[in-house]
Short mmCIF file of C-alpha atoms and ligand atoms in Angstrom, two decimals:
data_model
loop_
_atom_site.label_atom_id
_atom_site.label_comp_id
_atom_site.label_asym_id
_atom_site.label_seq_id
_atom_site.Cartn_x
_atom_site.Cartn_y
_atom_site.Cartn_z
CA MET A 1 -78.78 34.36 -148.63
CA THR A 2 -75.13 34.54 -149.41
CA THR A 3 -73.21 31.53 -148.18
CA ARG A 4 -69.49 30.96 -147.79
CA TYR A 5 -67.50 27.84 -147.13
CA ILE A 6 -63.95 28.66 -146.14
CA THR A 7 -61.34 26.04 -145.40
CA THR A 8 -57.70 25.86 -144.30
CA PRO A 9 -55.43 22.94 -145.00
CA ILE A 10 -55.63 20.30 -142.30
CA TYR A 11 -52.20 20.40 -140.71
CA TYR A 12 -49.81 17.42 -140.38
CA LEU A 13 -48.97 16.51 -136.84
CA ASN A 14 -45.32 15.66 -137.30
CA GLY A 15 -44.21 18.94 -135.61
CA GLU A 16 -45.57 21.74 -133.52
CA PRO A 17 -47.63 24.54 -135.06
CA HIS A 18 -45.65 27.51 -136.32
CA LEU A 19 -46.14 30.87 -137.91
CA GLY A 20 -46.89 29.40 -141.33
CA HIS A 21 -49.75 27.40 -139.94
CA ILE A 22 -51.38 30.25 -138.10
CA TYR A 23 -51.05 32.46 -141.18
CA THR A 24 -53.46 30.38 -143.23
CA THR A 25 -55.86 29.98 -140.31
CA ILE A 26 -55.82 33.68 -139.53
CA ALA A 27 -56.47 34.56 -143.20
CA GLY A 28 -59.40 32.14 -143.19
CA ASP A 29 -60.66 33.63 -139.97
CA VAL A 30 -60.56 37.18 -141.32
CA LEU A 31 -62.62 36.06 -144.28
CA ALA A 32 -65.04 34.06 -142.24
CA ARG A 33 -65.60 36.94 -139.80
CA TYR A 34 -66.00 39.42 -142.63
CA TRP A 35 -68.69 37.41 -144.34
CA ARG A 36 -70.59 36.80 -141.14
CA LEU A 37 -70.61 40.55 -140.48
CA ALA A 38 -71.87 41.08 -144.05
CA GLY A 39 -74.79 38.85 -143.19
CA ALA A 40 -73.66 35.67 -144.96
CA ARG A 41 -74.14 32.16 -143.69
CA VAL A 42 -70.60 30.94 -143.16
CA LYS A 43 -68.90 27.66 -142.42
CA PHE A 44 -65.23 27.84 -141.55
CA LEU A 45 -63.33 24.59 -141.38
CA THR A 46 -59.90 23.73 -140.07
CA GLY A 47 -58.29 20.70 -138.51
CA THR A 48 -55.57 18.12 -138.56
CA ASP A 49 -54.26 15.58 -141.05
CA GLU A 50 -53.35 12.66 -138.80
CA HIS A 51 -52.56 9.67 -140.96
CA GLY A 52 -49.74 8.64 -143.25
CA GLN A 53 -46.11 7.62 -143.09
CA LYS A 54 -44.87 10.98 -141.92
CA VAL A 55 -47.00 11.06 -138.83
CA ALA A 56 -46.37 7.40 -138.20
CA GLN A 57 -42.65 7.97 -138.27
CA ALA A 58 -42.92 10.98 -135.99
CA ALA A 59 -44.92 8.89 -133.54
CA ASP A 60 -42.28 6.19 -133.73
CA ALA A 61 -39.53 8.72 -133.09
CA ALA A 62 -41.43 9.96 -130.09
CA GLY A 63 -41.84 6.43 -128.80
CA GLU A 64 -45.57 6.65 -128.88
CA THR A 65 -48.40 4.76 -130.66
CA PRO A 66 -49.67 6.79 -133.66
CA LYS A 67 -53.01 7.27 -131.92
CA ALA A 68 -51.52 8.55 -128.64
CA TYR A 69 -49.09 10.79 -130.56
CA ALA A 70 -51.90 12.13 -132.78
CA ASP A 71 -54.09 12.91 -129.77
CA ARG A 72 -51.27 14.79 -128.10
CA MET A 73 -50.28 16.81 -131.15
CA ALA A 74 -53.79 17.49 -132.33
CA LYS A 75 -54.37 19.16 -129.01
CA LEU A 76 -51.60 21.68 -129.76
CA PHE A 77 -53.16 22.57 -133.11
CA LEU A 78 -56.56 22.92 -131.40
CA ASP A 79 -54.91 25.10 -128.69
CA VAL A 80 -53.20 27.35 -131.26
CA SER A 81 -56.44 27.73 -133.19
CA GLN A 82 -58.04 29.00 -130.04
CA LYS A 83 -55.06 31.11 -129.10
CA ILE A 84 -55.35 33.00 -132.42
CA ASN A 85 -59.10 33.44 -131.84
CA ALA A 86 -60.05 31.45 -134.98
CA SER A 87 -63.80 31.34 -135.24
CA TYR A 88 -63.88 27.95 -136.89
CA ASP A 89 -67.22 26.17 -137.06
CA VAL A 90 -65.62 22.76 -137.40
CA PHE A 91 -62.27 21.43 -136.20
CA LEU A 92 -61.89 18.15 -138.04
CA ARG A 93 -59.49 15.37 -137.19
CA THR A 94 -59.00 12.77 -139.83
CA THR A 95 -58.94 10.02 -137.22
CA GLU A 96 -62.58 10.67 -136.52
CA LYS A 97 -65.01 7.89 -137.38
CA ARG A 98 -67.14 10.18 -139.61
CA HIS A 99 -64.06 11.02 -141.64
CA HIS A 100 -63.08 7.36 -142.12
CA GLU A 101 -66.57 6.66 -143.32
CA ALA A 102 -66.57 9.59 -145.72
CA ALA A 103 -63.15 8.65 -147.18
CA GLN A 104 -64.25 5.07 -147.62
CA ALA A 105 -67.51 6.22 -149.24
CA LEU A 106 -65.59 8.36 -151.68
CA TRP A 107 -63.31 5.51 -152.52
CA SER A 108 -66.22 3.10 -153.04
CA LYS A 109 -67.94 5.67 -155.29
CA LEU A 110 -64.73 6.05 -157.41
CA GLU A 111 -64.40 2.25 -157.58
CA ALA A 112 -68.00 1.79 -158.63
CA ALA A 113 -67.42 4.42 -161.39
CA GLY A 114 -64.52 2.40 -162.74
CA GLN A 115 -61.93 5.03 -161.73
CA ILE A 116 -59.79 2.67 -159.55
CA TYR A 117 -57.72 -0.37 -160.58
CA LYS A 118 -55.16 -2.56 -158.81
CA SER A 119 -51.63 -2.84 -160.03
CA THR A 120 -48.08 -2.34 -158.67
CA TYR A 121 -46.34 0.93 -157.95
CA SER A 122 -42.64 1.22 -158.43
CA GLY A 123 -41.21 4.63 -158.17
CA TRP A 124 -40.04 7.42 -155.89
CA TYR A 125 -41.77 8.61 -152.78
CA ALA A 126 -40.93 11.52 -150.43
CA VAL A 127 -42.31 10.93 -146.98
CA ARG A 128 -41.69 14.55 -146.00
CA ASP A 129 -44.00 15.71 -148.75
CA GLU A 130 -46.18 12.62 -148.76
CA ALA A 131 -45.79 12.75 -152.53
CA TYR A 132 -44.86 10.54 -155.47
CA TYR A 133 -42.22 11.84 -157.86
CA GLU A 134 -41.30 11.02 -161.48
CA GLU A 135 -37.82 9.83 -162.24
CA SER A 136 -37.32 13.01 -164.26
CA GLU A 137 -38.02 15.10 -161.17
CA ILE A 138 -35.30 13.61 -159.07
CA PHE A 139 -32.01 15.41 -158.80
CA GLU A 140 -29.15 14.20 -156.69
CA GLY A 141 -31.44 11.88 -154.85
CA LYS A 142 -33.85 14.63 -153.83
CA ALA A 143 -37.34 15.76 -154.89
CA PRO A 144 -37.68 19.27 -156.40
CA THR A 145 -38.73 20.42 -152.87
CA GLY A 146 -35.38 19.21 -151.45
CA ALA A 147 -37.10 16.32 -149.66
CA PRO A 148 -35.26 12.99 -149.57
CA VAL A 149 -36.93 10.26 -151.63
CA GLU A 150 -37.09 6.52 -151.29
CA TRP A 151 -37.70 3.87 -153.88
CA VAL A 152 -41.08 2.14 -153.32
CA GLU A 153 -42.29 -1.04 -154.90
CA GLU A 154 -45.58 -2.44 -153.68
CA PRO A 155 -49.00 -3.60 -154.78
CA SER A 156 -51.18 -0.49 -155.10
CA TYR A 157 -54.53 0.74 -156.24
CA PHE A 158 -54.43 3.47 -158.89
CA PHE A 159 -56.78 6.26 -159.72
CA ARG A 160 -57.27 6.95 -163.42
CA LEU A 161 -55.94 10.47 -163.21
CA SER A 162 -54.85 10.41 -166.84
CA ALA A 163 -58.45 10.31 -167.94
CA TRP A 164 -59.07 13.69 -166.34
CA GLU A 165 -56.49 15.76 -168.18
CA LYS A 166 -58.97 17.15 -170.70
CA PRO A 167 -61.94 17.60 -168.39
CA LEU A 168 -59.70 19.51 -165.96
CA LEU A 169 -58.36 21.78 -168.68
CA GLU A 170 -61.86 22.41 -169.87
CA TYR A 171 -63.01 23.16 -166.35
CA TYR A 172 -60.27 25.64 -165.74
CA GLU A 173 -60.81 27.26 -169.18
CA ALA A 174 -64.47 27.77 -168.30
CA ASN A 175 -63.65 29.01 -164.77
CA PRO A 176 -60.77 31.45 -164.95
CA GLN A 177 -61.16 32.43 -161.28
CA ALA A 178 -61.02 28.88 -159.93
CA ILE A 179 -57.32 29.11 -159.05
CA LEU A 180 -55.85 32.31 -157.63
CA PRO A 181 -53.45 34.08 -157.90
CA ILE A 182 -53.19 33.90 -161.67
CA GLY A 183 -49.51 32.84 -161.58
CA ARG A 184 -50.48 29.67 -159.69
CA ARG A 185 -53.27 29.01 -162.21
CA ASN A 186 -50.77 29.07 -164.99
CA GLU A 187 -48.46 26.70 -163.15
CA VAL A 188 -51.33 24.31 -162.65
CA LEU A 189 -52.34 24.52 -166.30
CA SER A 190 -48.88 23.79 -167.56
CA PHE A 191 -48.55 20.85 -165.20
CA ILE A 192 -51.77 19.35 -166.51
CA LYS A 193 -50.76 20.07 -170.13
CA GLY A 194 -47.52 18.25 -169.49
CA GLY A 195 -49.60 15.05 -169.11
CA LEU A 196 -51.12 13.29 -166.18
CA ARG A 197 -50.25 9.78 -165.13
CA ASP A 198 -52.46 7.52 -163.10
CA LEU A 199 -52.01 8.11 -159.41
CA SER A 200 -51.14 5.50 -156.86
CA ILE A 201 -53.72 5.82 -154.07
CA SER A 202 -52.93 3.07 -151.55
CA ARG A 203 -49.96 1.87 -149.55
CA THR A 204 -49.22 -1.47 -147.98
CA LYS A 205 -45.90 -0.79 -146.13
CA PHE A 206 -47.60 0.56 -143.05
CA SER A 207 -51.06 0.58 -141.56
CA TRP A 208 -51.58 4.11 -140.06
CA GLY A 209 -54.36 5.28 -142.31
CA VAL A 210 -57.93 4.68 -143.53
CA ALA A 211 -58.39 1.04 -144.59
CA VAL A 212 -59.24 0.51 -148.25
CA PRO A 213 -62.80 -0.88 -148.40
CA GLN A 214 -62.85 -4.71 -148.99
CA ASP A 215 -59.04 -4.81 -148.91
CA PRO A 216 -57.69 -3.84 -145.49
CA GLN A 217 -54.14 -4.87 -146.38
CA HIS A 218 -54.05 -1.47 -148.06
CA VAL A 219 -54.39 1.90 -146.41
CA MET A 220 -55.39 4.87 -148.47
CA TYR A 221 -52.73 7.23 -149.76
CA VAL A 222 -52.82 10.03 -147.18
CA TRP A 223 -53.73 12.71 -149.69
CA ILE A 224 -56.94 11.04 -150.91
CA ASP A 225 -57.90 10.63 -147.24
CA ALA A 226 -56.91 14.20 -146.34
CA LEU A 227 -58.56 15.93 -149.21
CA THR A 228 -61.87 14.26 -148.41
CA ASN A 229 -61.94 16.22 -145.16
CA TYR A 230 -63.44 19.14 -147.06
CA ILE A 231 -66.59 17.17 -147.76
CA THR A 232 -66.58 15.03 -144.56
CA ALA A 233 -67.24 18.36 -142.76
CA LEU A 234 -70.36 18.85 -144.94
CA GLY A 235 -71.82 15.46 -144.18
CA TYR A 236 -70.50 13.45 -147.19
CA PRO A 237 -71.57 10.90 -148.36
CA ASN A 238 -74.94 12.47 -147.88
CA VAL A 239 -74.75 14.45 -151.12
CA GLU A 240 -78.39 15.45 -151.02
CA GLY A 241 -77.95 16.83 -147.50
CA GLU A 242 -78.51 20.53 -146.77
CA GLU A 243 -74.92 21.15 -145.71
CA LEU A 244 -73.31 19.86 -148.91
CA GLN A 245 -75.94 21.43 -151.12
CA THR A 246 -75.64 24.84 -149.41
CA PHE A 247 -71.96 25.17 -148.77
CA TRP A 248 -70.04 23.15 -151.43
CA PRO A 249 -70.95 25.43 -154.34
CA GLU A 250 -69.44 28.33 -152.38
CA SER A 251 -66.23 26.57 -151.36
CA LEU A 252 -62.98 28.49 -151.01
CA HIS A 253 -59.81 26.43 -150.16
CA LEU A 254 -57.09 28.55 -148.73
CA ILE A 255 -53.73 26.76 -148.94
CA GLY A 256 -50.03 27.47 -149.19
CA LYS A 257 -48.41 27.29 -152.58
CA ASP A 258 -46.62 24.09 -151.54
CA ILE A 259 -49.79 22.01 -151.87
CA ILE A 260 -51.35 23.47 -154.97
CA ARG A 261 -50.93 20.33 -157.12
CA PHE A 262 -52.88 18.14 -154.63
CA HIS A 263 -55.67 20.71 -154.50
CA ALA A 264 -55.90 21.89 -158.05
CA VAL A 265 -55.20 18.61 -159.87
CA TYR A 266 -55.90 15.53 -157.80
CA TRP A 267 -58.82 16.85 -155.73
CA PRO A 268 -60.91 18.24 -158.62
CA ALA A 269 -60.22 15.02 -160.54
CA PHE A 270 -61.43 12.91 -157.63
CA LEU A 271 -64.53 15.06 -157.32
CA LEU A 272 -65.40 15.04 -160.99
CA ALA A 273 -64.87 11.29 -161.07
CA ALA A 274 -67.21 10.94 -158.09
CA GLY A 275 -69.88 13.16 -159.77
CA LEU A 276 -69.28 16.21 -157.67
CA PRO A 277 -68.28 19.69 -158.83
CA PRO A 278 -64.67 20.93 -158.09
CA PRO A 279 -64.17 23.57 -155.37
CA LYS A 280 -65.31 27.00 -156.49
CA ARG A 281 -61.92 28.55 -155.73
CA ILE A 282 -58.46 27.52 -154.53
CA PHE A 283 -56.36 30.41 -153.32
CA ALA A 284 -52.71 29.56 -152.84
CA HIS A 285 -50.80 32.08 -150.66
CA GLY A 286 -47.07 32.62 -150.46
CA TRP A 287 -44.38 31.46 -148.18
CA TRP A 288 -43.12 33.09 -144.98
CA THR A 289 -39.43 33.19 -144.34
CA HIS A 290 -37.71 34.40 -141.14
CA ASP A 291 -35.00 37.05 -141.53
CA GLY A 292 -34.69 35.97 -145.14
CA GLU A 293 -34.28 32.24 -144.39
CA LYS A 294 -36.73 29.39 -144.80
CA MET A 295 -38.21 28.44 -141.42
CA SER A 296 -37.00 25.07 -140.48
CA LYS A 297 -36.46 23.04 -137.39
CA SER A 298 -32.88 22.26 -138.25
CA LEU A 299 -32.03 26.00 -138.57
CA GLY A 300 -33.85 26.58 -135.23
CA ASN A 301 -35.51 29.64 -136.66
CA VAL A 302 -39.15 28.50 -136.57
CA ILE A 303 -41.44 31.15 -135.11
CA ASP A 304 -43.57 29.78 -132.22
CA PRO A 305 -46.96 31.43 -132.37
CA PHE A 306 -47.57 31.11 -128.69
CA LYS A 307 -44.43 33.07 -127.82
CA LEU A 308 -45.03 35.64 -130.61
CA ILE A 309 -48.53 36.38 -129.27
CA ASP A 310 -47.27 36.59 -125.68
CA VAL A 311 -44.76 39.25 -126.77
CA TYR A 312 -46.85 41.36 -129.17
CA GLY A 313 -50.41 40.54 -128.30
CA LEU A 314 -52.82 38.64 -130.47
CA ASP A 315 -54.38 41.44 -132.49
CA PRO A 316 -51.07 43.01 -133.55
CA VAL A 317 -49.91 39.59 -134.72
CA ARG A 318 -53.12 39.00 -136.71
CA TYR A 319 -52.88 42.49 -138.24
CA PHE A 320 -49.24 42.16 -139.06
CA LEU A 321 -49.58 38.85 -140.87
CA VAL A 322 -52.49 40.09 -143.04
CA ARG A 323 -51.12 43.60 -143.65
CA GLU A 324 -47.40 42.93 -144.20
CA ILE A 325 -47.53 41.11 -147.61
CA PRO A 326 -50.01 40.92 -150.44
CA PHE A 327 -52.01 37.70 -150.02
CA GLY A 328 -50.56 35.34 -152.60
CA GLN A 329 -46.97 36.56 -152.44
CA ASP A 330 -44.02 35.47 -150.24
CA GLY A 331 -42.98 37.53 -147.24
CA ASP A 332 -40.42 37.78 -144.56
CA TYR A 333 -40.95 37.91 -140.85
CA SER A 334 -38.50 40.03 -138.85
CA GLU A 335 -38.84 41.65 -135.49
CA ALA A 336 -38.09 45.02 -137.12
CA ALA A 337 -41.02 44.65 -139.53
CA MET A 338 -43.33 43.63 -136.76
CA LEU A 339 -42.33 46.52 -134.47
CA SER A 340 -42.73 48.98 -137.25
CA ARG A 341 -46.26 47.85 -138.00
CA VAL A 342 -47.23 47.85 -134.36
CA ASN A 343 -45.79 51.28 -133.70
CA SER A 344 -46.78 53.02 -136.91
CA ASP A 345 -50.06 51.51 -138.07
CA LEU A 346 -51.48 50.50 -134.69
CA ALA A 347 -50.07 52.79 -131.99
CA ASN A 348 -49.63 55.96 -134.14
CA ASP A 349 -52.37 55.78 -136.78
CA LEU A 350 -55.29 53.83 -135.29
CA GLY A 351 -54.52 53.99 -131.60
CA ASN A 352 -53.83 57.77 -131.55
CA LEU A 353 -56.86 58.56 -133.62
CA VAL A 354 -59.20 56.66 -131.33
CA GLN A 355 -57.54 57.88 -128.13
CA ARG A 356 -57.30 61.52 -129.17
CA VAL A 357 -60.94 61.69 -130.33
CA LEU A 358 -62.64 59.64 -127.65
CA SER A 359 -60.81 61.20 -124.70
CA PHE A 360 -61.47 64.64 -126.14
CA ILE A 361 -65.16 63.87 -126.33
CA TYR A 362 -65.12 62.27 -122.92
CA LYS A 363 -63.53 65.29 -121.34
CA ASN A 364 -64.91 68.16 -123.38
CA ALA A 365 -68.25 67.11 -124.90
CA GLU A 366 -70.24 65.69 -122.01
CA ALA A 367 -68.91 62.15 -122.56
CA GLN A 368 -71.47 61.37 -125.22
CA ILE A 369 -71.67 61.31 -128.97
CA PRO A 370 -72.16 65.01 -129.85
CA GLN A 371 -75.02 66.53 -131.81
CA PRO A 372 -73.63 67.77 -135.14
CA ASP A 373 -74.43 71.24 -136.49
CA GLU A 374 -74.37 72.04 -140.20
CA LEU A 375 -71.85 69.82 -142.14
CA LEU A 376 -69.20 71.53 -144.24
CA GLY A 377 -67.53 70.19 -147.43
CA VAL A 378 -64.58 68.81 -145.53
CA ASP A 379 -66.90 66.96 -143.23
CA ARG A 380 -68.87 65.51 -146.10
CA ASP A 381 -65.68 64.49 -147.85
CA LEU A 382 -64.40 62.52 -144.94
CA LEU A 383 -67.75 60.91 -144.26
CA ALA A 384 -67.93 59.91 -147.93
CA LYS A 385 -64.57 58.30 -147.77
CA ALA A 386 -65.69 56.18 -144.83
CA GLY A 387 -68.94 55.45 -146.69
CA HIS A 388 -67.10 54.25 -149.79
CA LEU A 389 -65.29 51.60 -147.72
CA HIS A 390 -68.35 49.34 -147.97
CA ASP A 391 -67.94 48.60 -151.68
CA LEU A 392 -64.17 48.76 -151.72
CA LEU A 393 -63.85 46.29 -148.94
CA ARG A 394 -66.42 43.94 -150.34
CA ASP A 395 -64.46 43.82 -153.63
CA ASP A 396 -61.31 43.15 -151.61
CA MET A 397 -62.86 40.25 -149.78
CA GLN A 398 -64.45 38.79 -152.94
CA ALA A 399 -60.86 38.69 -154.35
CA GLN A 400 -59.21 37.54 -151.13
CA ALA A 401 -57.15 40.73 -151.29
CA LEU A 402 -56.59 40.84 -147.57
CA GLN A 403 -53.70 43.32 -147.65
CA ALA A 404 -55.82 45.72 -149.72
CA TYR A 405 -58.55 45.40 -147.19
CA CYS A 406 -56.19 46.74 -144.48
CA GLN A 407 -54.83 49.44 -146.78
CA HIS A 408 -58.25 50.79 -147.62
CA ILE A 409 -59.19 51.09 -143.96
CA TRP A 410 -55.94 52.69 -143.06
CA GLU A 411 -56.29 55.30 -145.87
CA VAL A 412 -59.46 56.46 -144.07
CA ILE A 413 -57.60 56.47 -140.73
CA GLY A 414 -54.88 58.65 -142.37
CA GLU A 415 -57.58 61.01 -143.69
CA ALA A 416 -59.21 61.27 -140.29
CA ASN A 417 -55.88 62.11 -138.65
CA ARG A 418 -55.28 64.83 -141.22
CA TYR A 419 -58.83 66.13 -140.66
CA ILE A 420 -58.17 66.53 -136.92
CA ASP A 421 -55.02 68.42 -137.64
CA GLY A 422 -56.85 70.65 -140.06
CA GLN A 423 -60.02 71.26 -137.99
CA LYS A 424 -58.21 71.65 -134.68
CA PRO A 425 -60.98 70.78 -132.25
CA TRP A 426 -58.73 71.81 -129.36
CA SER A 427 -58.57 75.42 -130.67
CA LEU A 428 -62.30 75.48 -131.22
CA LYS A 429 -62.63 74.39 -127.59
CA LYS A 430 -60.52 77.28 -126.39
CA SER A 431 -62.49 79.86 -128.39
CA GLU A 432 -65.05 82.15 -126.67
CA SER A 433 -67.46 81.89 -129.63
CA PRO A 434 -70.51 79.65 -129.27
CA GLN A 435 -70.30 79.17 -133.02
CA ASP A 436 -66.89 77.58 -132.56
CA HIS A 437 -68.24 75.31 -129.88
CA LEU A 438 -70.99 74.09 -132.25
CA ARG A 439 -68.34 73.57 -134.86
CA MET A 440 -66.23 71.61 -132.39
CA LYS A 441 -69.17 69.24 -131.80
CA THR A 442 -69.70 68.77 -135.46
CA VAL A 443 -66.02 67.88 -135.95
CA LEU A 444 -66.13 65.43 -133.06
CA TYR A 445 -69.34 63.88 -134.39
CA VAL A 446 -67.74 63.36 -137.82
CA LEU A 447 -64.68 61.76 -136.23
CA ALA A 448 -66.82 59.53 -134.03
CA GLU A 449 -68.70 58.40 -137.09
CA VAL A 450 -65.53 57.65 -139.01
CA ILE A 451 -64.13 55.73 -136.06
CA ARG A 452 -67.34 53.70 -135.87
CA HIS A 453 -66.86 52.71 -139.54
CA VAL A 454 -63.22 51.92 -139.02
CA ALA A 455 -63.93 49.82 -135.92
CA ILE A 456 -66.77 47.87 -137.53
CA TYR A 457 -64.63 47.00 -140.58
CA THR A 458 -61.60 46.22 -138.38
CA GLN A 459 -63.45 43.51 -136.45
CA PRO A 460 -62.44 40.68 -138.85
CA LEU A 461 -58.80 41.66 -138.49
CA MET A 462 -58.61 42.45 -134.78
CA PRO A 463 -61.77 41.22 -133.13
CA ASP A 464 -60.86 42.11 -129.54
CA SER A 465 -59.43 45.60 -130.22
CA ALA A 466 -62.24 46.50 -132.55
CA SER A 467 -64.70 45.40 -129.96
CA LYS A 468 -63.09 47.63 -127.33
CA ILE A 469 -63.35 50.62 -129.59
CA LEU A 470 -67.01 49.93 -130.16
CA ASP A 471 -67.55 49.47 -126.44
CA GLN A 472 -65.91 52.81 -125.78
CA LEU A 473 -68.15 54.38 -128.49
CA GLY A 474 -71.22 52.85 -126.80
CA GLN A 475 -72.17 50.89 -129.94
CA THR A 476 -74.09 47.68 -129.72
CA GLU A 477 -74.99 47.28 -133.36
CA ARG A 478 -71.78 45.92 -134.97
CA THR A 479 -72.64 44.25 -138.26
CA PHE A 480 -72.25 46.12 -141.56
CA VAL A 481 -75.96 46.79 -141.66
CA ALA A 482 -75.43 49.18 -138.71
CA LEU A 483 -73.55 51.48 -141.09
CA THR A 484 -76.59 52.02 -143.26
CA THR A 485 -77.96 54.41 -140.55
CA PRO A 486 -76.01 57.40 -139.26
CA LEU A 487 -74.41 57.40 -135.87
CA LYS A 488 -76.85 58.45 -133.18
CA SER A 489 -76.01 61.47 -131.00
CA GLY A 490 -76.38 61.38 -127.24
CA ILE A 491 -74.96 57.88 -126.71
CA PRO A 492 -72.72 57.85 -123.58
CA LEU A 493 -69.08 56.94 -123.99
CA THR A 494 -67.08 54.85 -121.60
CA GLU A 495 -63.75 56.15 -120.48
CA PRO A 496 -61.25 55.45 -123.22
CA THR A 497 -58.03 53.56 -122.44
CA PRO A 498 -55.14 53.29 -124.89
CA LEU A 499 -55.46 50.27 -127.17
CA PHE A 500 -51.99 49.71 -128.71
CA PRO A 501 -49.09 50.83 -126.53
CA ARG A 502 -45.90 51.51 -128.43
CA ILE A 503 -43.40 48.65 -128.15
CA GLU A 504 -39.78 49.55 -127.82
CA ARG A 505 -37.21 47.18 -129.17
CA GLU A 506 -35.66 44.95 -126.55
CA SER A 507 -31.90 45.22 -125.97
O1 ME8 B 1 -49.49 20.01 -146.22
N1 ME8 B 1 -45.36 30.06 -144.95
O2 ME8 B 1 -49.88 19.99 -143.97
P1 ME8 B 1 -48.74 20.92 -143.38
C1 ME8 B 1 -46.73 30.07 -145.23
N2 ME8 B 1 -51.46 18.01 -144.25
N3 ME8 B 1 -47.56 29.10 -144.96
C2 ME8 B 1 -47.05 27.97 -144.44
C3 ME8 B 1 -45.73 27.86 -144.05
C4 ME8 B 1 -44.82 28.98 -144.37
N4 ME8 B 1 -43.56 28.97 -144.05
N5 ME8 B 1 -45.51 26.65 -143.52
C5 ME8 B 1 -46.70 26.05 -143.51
C6 ME8 B 1 -50.09 19.63 -145.28
N6 ME8 B 1 -47.66 26.79 -143.99
C7 ME8 B 1 -51.23 18.70 -145.46
C8 ME8 B 1 -52.41 19.46 -145.97
S1 ME8 B 1 -54.97 19.63 -146.79
C9 ME8 B 1 -56.14 18.50 -147.33
C10 ME8 B 1 -53.61 18.63 -146.25
C11 ME8 B 1 -49.07 26.52 -144.14
O3 ME8 B 1 -48.80 20.78 -141.90
C12 ME8 B 1 -49.61 26.57 -145.57
O4 ME8 B 1 -50.98 26.75 -145.55
O5 ME8 B 1 -47.41 20.65 -144.09
C13 ME8 B 1 -49.25 25.17 -146.07
O6 ME8 B 1 -49.99 24.84 -147.22
C14 ME8 B 1 -49.66 24.35 -144.91
O7 ME8 B 1 -49.28 25.16 -143.72
C15 ME8 B 1 -48.96 23.01 -144.84
O8 ME8 B 1 -49.24 22.39 -143.69
#
């Protein structure tokens, strides 16, 4: 049986969830839903990264204890995951006991393998990025990301990252698809080739974190703790357990490009050092801006997902995010772009197709899937295009080409709309000839069959809307296997209602 393990980053709790966070989770959800419909056994993980200096400082600023602050903020991330209809199997919080145990077990394993030593760290640290920086990377007192840095000098445990330079390069050489897109892979390779220094993996200046085993003066560096979440959720340290054995070899980490170094350098090195294989694939997507500007609290232009969904509806937001930019590239959110997608792709293309065809059948063909007569070349062509979706879409999903997934479906929607205009079922209806009436039924059958394909494949993108279309079509079988048998005639339709009203620009 095919298995898939799909993860999002676990999000920091220092601020409220915004568009960028829901983007990764929606992308993961689309993949998870697709693979379930394809018959795979799927585990989809998301959650919150609750430790570290950044969260401790945010709690302090809010006048709360870190734990009380974390509980309050984690609730918002849980709420937004539900608001976007994310079908996660596990929502993991790093403050959970099982996670502390897993992180400590990984640490002990690394220590036993001689991969950890104690020394002193003196260097730059950016709390905003929770990252160490080399002297050579600091420019005008800032990290390359623009984050302010502070000088840190403290006793620290180190991980022998330098020892993993060669094994990592060999691993990526042998697994050219392990980091996507390819531009990100090149970036990672050149970073590794530039030389890896041992990594400080504990802090002593604050205590909000997972205690280092046998030395509780130290808390683990938040990234070693955070990255472990991906195996905590599979029952680590039980490496022989069914979950780890089944899902880890099929792991896909979806992340933003900002955190590629942690995922593609540190994490695989920790895993190799602990005797575990690196993740199968890390896919780093691009960055959303808002009207051309970086979203930031200080600019006040952060998009609130709750408000966005209240204005446009959940499914249009999900569709927009996936369709608007190629997965892996940067993109810009603007109200104009959003409105254009809703009105053209959803209201005009998909919405009109479904509404025109289903209400026509409802009114003029006894409100049931018609019995087709002899199929003509045009009919077969359109049905073949819908049939080809199976392989095209599978390839798209194997490559995390989420935008292409939408485009392929919408090409068929476009063909179907052209077919209606060409076949003119309304003229056939008006004709006196019984032959024309039979032809009308054939045309409507073909369209209903194409709509069934489109709706079934649209479920991962827009679960609620696709489900309404399938309800209206009277379809109960909704996995991809259902498409291996032709649409049955005679199934009663329910009265169609418009799915995607046009939205006019406010003001
Ligand atoms: O980095 N555009 O958490 P984080 C696209 N806790 N994606 C965006 C985005 C934007 N403008 N802003 C945020 C952390 N994201 C760590 C992760 S994992 C073991 C630990 C998304 O709250 C994107 O996925 O800063 C990015 O990688 C993630 O949110 C960063 O979330």
